[in-house]
XYZ file of C-alpha atoms in Angstrom:
352
model
C -0.122 -0.104 0.028
C 1.260 3.291 -1.009
C 1.439 6.371 1.371
C 2.469 9.998 1.522
C 5.403 10.912 3.408
C 6.528 14.523 4.488
C 9.397 14.547 2.464
C 7.042 14.040 -1.028
C 5.141 17.227 -0.154
C 8.085 19.645 0.968
C 9.223 20.530 -2.416
C 5.328 21.041 -3.746
C 4.608 23.658 -1.085
C 8.136 25.501 -1.384
C 9.728 24.671 2.083
C 13.401 24.205 2.234
C 14.904 20.704 2.101
C 16.256 19.547 5.529
C 20.098 19.867 6.156
C 22.118 16.681 4.973
C 21.411 13.832 7.421
C 18.639 15.481 9.700
C 15.281 14.138 9.912
C 13.893 17.046 11.985
C 14.402 20.608 11.173
C 13.049 24.234 11.648
C 11.511 26.573 9.016
C 9.708 30.022 9.334
C 6.372 29.355 10.999
C 3.950 30.961 8.634
C 1.552 31.799 11.669
C 3.583 33.501 14.036
C 7.346 34.182 12.739
C 7.511 37.713 11.772
C 11.167 38.133 11.573
C 13.436 36.776 8.583
C 15.741 34.874 10.681
C 13.059 33.211 12.871
C 12.444 29.323 12.324
C 10.025 27.894 14.843
C 7.912 25.296 12.860
C 9.367 22.000 13.486
C 9.267 19.463 10.363
C 9.696 15.976 11.495
C 10.063 13.693 8.442
C 10.532 10.548 10.648
C 7.202 11.019 12.217
C 5.356 13.027 9.278
C 4.261 15.835 11.369
C 4.841 19.311 12.164
C 4.656 21.648 14.863
C 5.331 24.982 16.191
C 5.892 25.306 19.987
C 5.386 29.008 19.830
C 1.763 29.231 18.583
C 0.512 25.481 18.506
C 0.174 25.202 15.002
C 0.712 21.414 14.198
C -0.675 18.440 12.263
C 0.141 15.811 9.696
C 0.927 15.601 5.985
C -2.478 16.698 4.735
C -2.891 19.463 7.134
C 0.163 20.970 6.016
C -0.350 20.814 2.447
C -3.965 22.167 2.890
C -2.499 25.111 4.706
C -0.140 26.262 2.227
C -2.266 25.576 -1.055
C -5.243 26.845 0.380
C -6.819 23.343 -0.540
C -9.766 21.983 1.781
C -8.311 19.368 4.034
C -10.815 16.601 2.370
C -9.593 17.308 -1.135
C -5.721 17.087 -0.326
C -5.568 13.182 -1.005
C -7.080 13.452 -4.542
C -4.988 16.417 -5.296
C -1.656 14.726 -4.160
C -2.950 11.602 -6.494
C -3.000 13.601 -9.292
C -0.059 16.004 -8.479
C 2.382 12.963 -7.873
C 0.627 10.576 -10.073
C 0.739 7.895 -7.457
C -0.836 4.391 -8.421
C -2.125 1.961 -5.959
C -4.404 1.960 -3.093
C -4.313 5.280 -1.126
C -5.772 5.552 2.422
C -8.691 7.701 2.484
C -7.773 9.507 5.859
C -4.368 10.047 7.397
C -3.691 9.052 10.952
C -2.462 12.353 12.831
C 0.064 11.105 15.502
C -0.152 13.027 18.893
C 2.937 14.655 19.121
C 2.395 15.528 22.708
C 5.132 17.463 24.770
C 7.986 17.260 21.998
C 11.613 18.426 21.716
C 12.544 21.271 19.174
C 15.753 20.902 17.237
C 18.258 23.883 17.476
C 17.216 27.207 15.860
C 19.287 29.138 13.770
C 22.643 30.364 14.942
C 21.886 33.594 15.169
C 18.929 33.531 16.961
C 20.703 30.888 19.415
C 23.470 33.718 19.796
C 21.307 36.558 20.548
C 19.407 34.532 23.338
C 22.534 33.299 24.905
C 24.259 36.774 24.711
C 21.253 38.370 26.398
C 20.954 35.477 29.019
C 24.811 36.000 29.964
C 24.317 39.735 30.387
C 21.700 39.091 32.916
C 24.072 36.953 34.850
C 27.218 37.099 37.217
C 30.416 35.308 37.779
C 30.760 34.063 41.331
C 34.114 34.954 43.086
C 35.144 31.388 43.372
C 34.425 30.739 39.729
C 36.607 33.900 38.939
C 39.449 32.649 40.866
C 39.090 29.150 39.384
C 39.430 30.599 35.944
C 42.537 32.787 37.166
C 44.186 29.940 38.378
C 44.061 28.262 34.832
C 46.191 31.521 33.536
C 43.238 33.784 32.255
C 43.331 37.126 33.018
C 40.202 39.158 34.721
C 39.798 41.132 31.114
C 39.931 37.845 29.138
C 37.409 36.051 31.631
C 35.017 39.053 31.099
C 35.597 39.167 27.376
C 34.642 35.436 26.989
C 31.627 35.763 28.887
C 31.854 33.207 31.523
C 29.123 33.272 34.206
C 27.864 31.284 36.849
C 24.822 29.216 36.362
C 21.604 30.712 37.846
C 20.500 28.850 41.046
C 16.910 30.665 41.415
C 14.842 32.699 39.153
C 14.955 30.815 36.065
C 11.421 31.608 34.760
C 11.842 35.086 35.688
C 15.137 35.396 33.470
C 13.235 33.733 30.587
C 10.273 35.930 30.921
C 12.616 38.984 30.809
C 14.244 37.563 27.731
C 11.068 37.312 26.056
C 10.056 40.821 26.967
C 13.607 41.713 25.113
C 12.472 40.104 22.120
C 14.503 36.848 22.298
C 13.461 33.608 21.009
C 13.622 30.758 23.219
C 12.105 28.018 21.396
C 15.053 25.738 19.715
C 17.723 27.211 22.146
C 19.279 24.188 24.173
C 18.630 24.997 27.909
C 15.404 26.603 27.731
C 12.024 24.640 28.034
C 8.465 24.957 29.120
C 7.550 24.540 32.888
C 3.864 24.603 33.858
C 3.179 26.176 30.441
C 6.042 28.847 31.165
C 9.230 29.155 29.665
C 12.272 28.417 32.070
C 16.024 27.652 31.937
C 17.729 24.691 33.236
C 19.496 25.063 36.564
C 19.993 21.894 38.015
C 23.553 22.074 39.410
C 26.033 25.165 40.010
C 28.777 25.715 37.788
C 30.536 27.817 35.449
C 28.682 28.543 32.104
C 31.103 28.136 28.991
C 29.949 29.771 25.920
C 30.642 27.533 22.806
C 31.539 29.791 19.670
C 31.778 29.504 16.054
C 34.544 31.208 14.016
C 32.651 34.521 13.686
C 32.189 34.516 17.878
C 28.605 33.480 17.633
C 27.334 31.412 20.685
C 26.118 28.042 19.215
C 25.520 26.608 22.615
C 26.999 26.260 26.068
C 28.638 23.973 28.403
C 28.775 23.953 32.233
C 31.809 23.008 34.553
C 29.878 21.430 37.530
C 30.945 22.371 41.159
C 31.519 19.371 43.540
C 31.425 16.524 41.189
C 34.526 13.991 40.576
C 33.298 12.497 37.097
C 31.800 14.097 34.016
C 32.594 17.711 35.341
C 32.046 19.084 31.931
C 28.512 18.672 30.333
C 26.426 20.407 27.689
C 23.644 22.994 28.728
C 20.632 21.149 27.243
C 16.939 20.777 28.096
C 16.396 17.290 25.980
C 13.536 15.623 27.292
C 11.734 18.454 28.734
C 8.618 20.177 27.204
C 9.617 22.197 24.287
C 13.158 21.600 25.178
C 16.037 21.356 22.836
C 19.045 19.062 22.916
C 22.772 20.428 22.398
C 24.424 19.086 19.510
C 28.096 18.901 20.573
C 29.271 21.939 18.269
C 32.869 22.805 17.544
C 34.242 25.555 19.668
C 36.791 28.049 18.137
C 38.972 30.086 20.132
C 40.834 32.818 17.811
C 40.739 33.788 14.462
C 41.302 31.138 11.797
C 44.789 30.597 10.467
C 46.515 28.009 7.894
C 47.428 25.931 11.087
C 45.128 25.339 13.932
C 45.371 23.230 16.995
C 42.468 20.693 17.866
C 42.155 19.739 21.561
C 39.203 18.650 23.804
C 36.945 21.073 25.605
C 36.000 24.671 25.147
C 37.629 25.935 28.277
C 40.777 24.245 27.615
C 40.875 25.841 23.987
C 40.127 29.428 25.482
C 43.072 28.848 27.993
C 45.552 27.402 25.352
C 44.510 30.413 22.818
C 44.875 33.200 25.408
C 48.329 31.867 26.860
C 49.805 30.875 23.232
C 48.133 32.980 20.839
C 47.379 29.949 18.733
C 44.117 29.556 17.136
C 42.326 26.496 18.753
C 39.582 24.168 17.569
C 37.772 22.020 20.447
C 35.562 18.976 20.104
C 33.351 17.700 22.791
C 35.654 14.383 22.846
C 37.848 12.531 20.606
C 34.693 10.071 19.904
C 32.294 12.931 19.409
C 33.118 13.988 15.707
C 29.941 14.595 13.861
C 29.772 18.473 14.138
C 33.693 18.602 13.497
C 32.813 16.869 10.134
C 30.308 19.325 9.225
C 32.828 22.204 10.282
C 35.858 20.895 8.313
C 34.246 22.236 5.028
C 33.836 25.809 6.325
C 37.388 25.742 7.755
C 38.888 24.814 4.480
C 36.964 27.494 2.836
C 38.551 29.992 5.256
C 41.957 28.997 4.541
C 42.940 26.422 7.257
C 45.377 23.841 5.777
C 46.960 22.036 8.816
C 45.441 20.745 11.696
C 47.667 19.646 14.997
C 45.778 17.574 17.416
C 46.685 18.184 21.099
C 44.619 15.794 22.968
C 45.421 15.029 26.602
C 48.543 12.636 27.249
C 46.830 9.957 28.525
C 45.301 9.183 24.934
C 48.415 6.851 24.197
C 47.474 4.621 27.158
C 43.613 4.552 26.792
C 42.703 2.038 23.822
C 39.080 3.600 23.806
C 40.597 7.230 23.057
C 42.953 5.705 20.667
C 40.300 4.327 18.514
C 38.626 7.619 18.270
C 41.855 9.104 17.448
C 42.145 6.820 14.552
C 38.661 7.798 13.325
C 39.676 11.498 13.737
C 42.983 11.247 11.922
C 40.877 9.367 8.785
C 38.481 12.203 8.828
C 41.113 14.892 8.609
C 42.891 12.807 5.863
C 39.777 12.245 3.909
C 38.954 16.124 4.257
C 42.153 16.969 2.555
C 44.035 18.509 5.459
C 47.613 18.046 6.577
C 47.843 16.987 10.357
C 50.235 15.904 12.967
C 50.094 15.611 16.861
C 51.662 17.542 19.537
C 53.470 15.799 22.315
C 54.825 17.131 25.588
C 55.979 16.220 29.206
C 53.257 13.601 30.081
C 53.503 14.705 33.870
C 51.262 17.502 32.328
C 47.996 16.208 31.445
C 46.574 18.737 29.200
C 48.189 20.894 26.702
C 46.599 24.171 28.870
C 48.461 22.610 31.976
C 51.561 22.540 30.117
C 51.410 25.958 28.403
C 50.313 27.534 31.872
C 53.291 26.135 33.616
C 55.544 27.390 30.818
C 54.351 30.691 30.749
C 54.401 30.940 34.830
C 58.148 29.696 34.734
C 58.846 32.418 32.059
C 57.383 34.852 34.213
C 59.060 34.066 37.254
C 62.587 34.258 35.313
C 62.028 37.591 33.988
């Protein structure tokens, strides 16, 4: 039995095709998006449904086609049969799935950047967190420039309400979700908020360095699994202007420290086994003139078989993308490159 799918009607009603490899993506909502860059309507190709968490516009394939073409919903089936030249038995009615409290995919980068920038402007950095960053080698000026903040522990709904009043979009921004019908922001644990930026300085998402934990100190700010929440996608962080040769390490905070202390441009992935976003970023780096990528992961990668397997996949990825590459090694008593560079800079200051 032949049936229609969302992918069949997207080109018929003039909607953009999804990004490569994505089965769920956002387009401008015809009911509530007035700004050119706004994209709140989620198209889910896997479930064959659509939904806007902002205004509630939702339904299935026939509903979307009827809205964009002006055809009565009861006439959509016959119209699609004729337009697509479908043969076989087509069901007379379409079952519309109950999408319930769904997640939203990330909205466009500029909307995320504007919302995160406004959020950080309403937060402060606690003294213990500032001291932690100083001890890593960052100056107060650099700490402020980077936008590090302490996570909000109370008043999340008030902050979200203020951001909405300021004209910020919260749908599709990881960390924001609806609680009792009102927008809120995740604040499950205290820690340092770390902006994760692209090559133009836009905040793509954020990580948090959690206080008082011994494992998984660094986690993505995400509202996955919550009503109208949004999952972080492990974006690549870029510290410094792109050059022909860049360093590649793990973690945005580490990249910020190494860049500040050494002046080198540093890329940061979430982990050596998390390379999806790096693969999407490599063509952009190539277009910006990057030719050589030097890996600089923690020195224990040489003894960790799990990390080594990821490293082999990384090298293969860089080679296939046409980059030359190499690996930086340093005294293994310093686990990370940031530790080694900071010690070198500190000793040099003492000798002067």
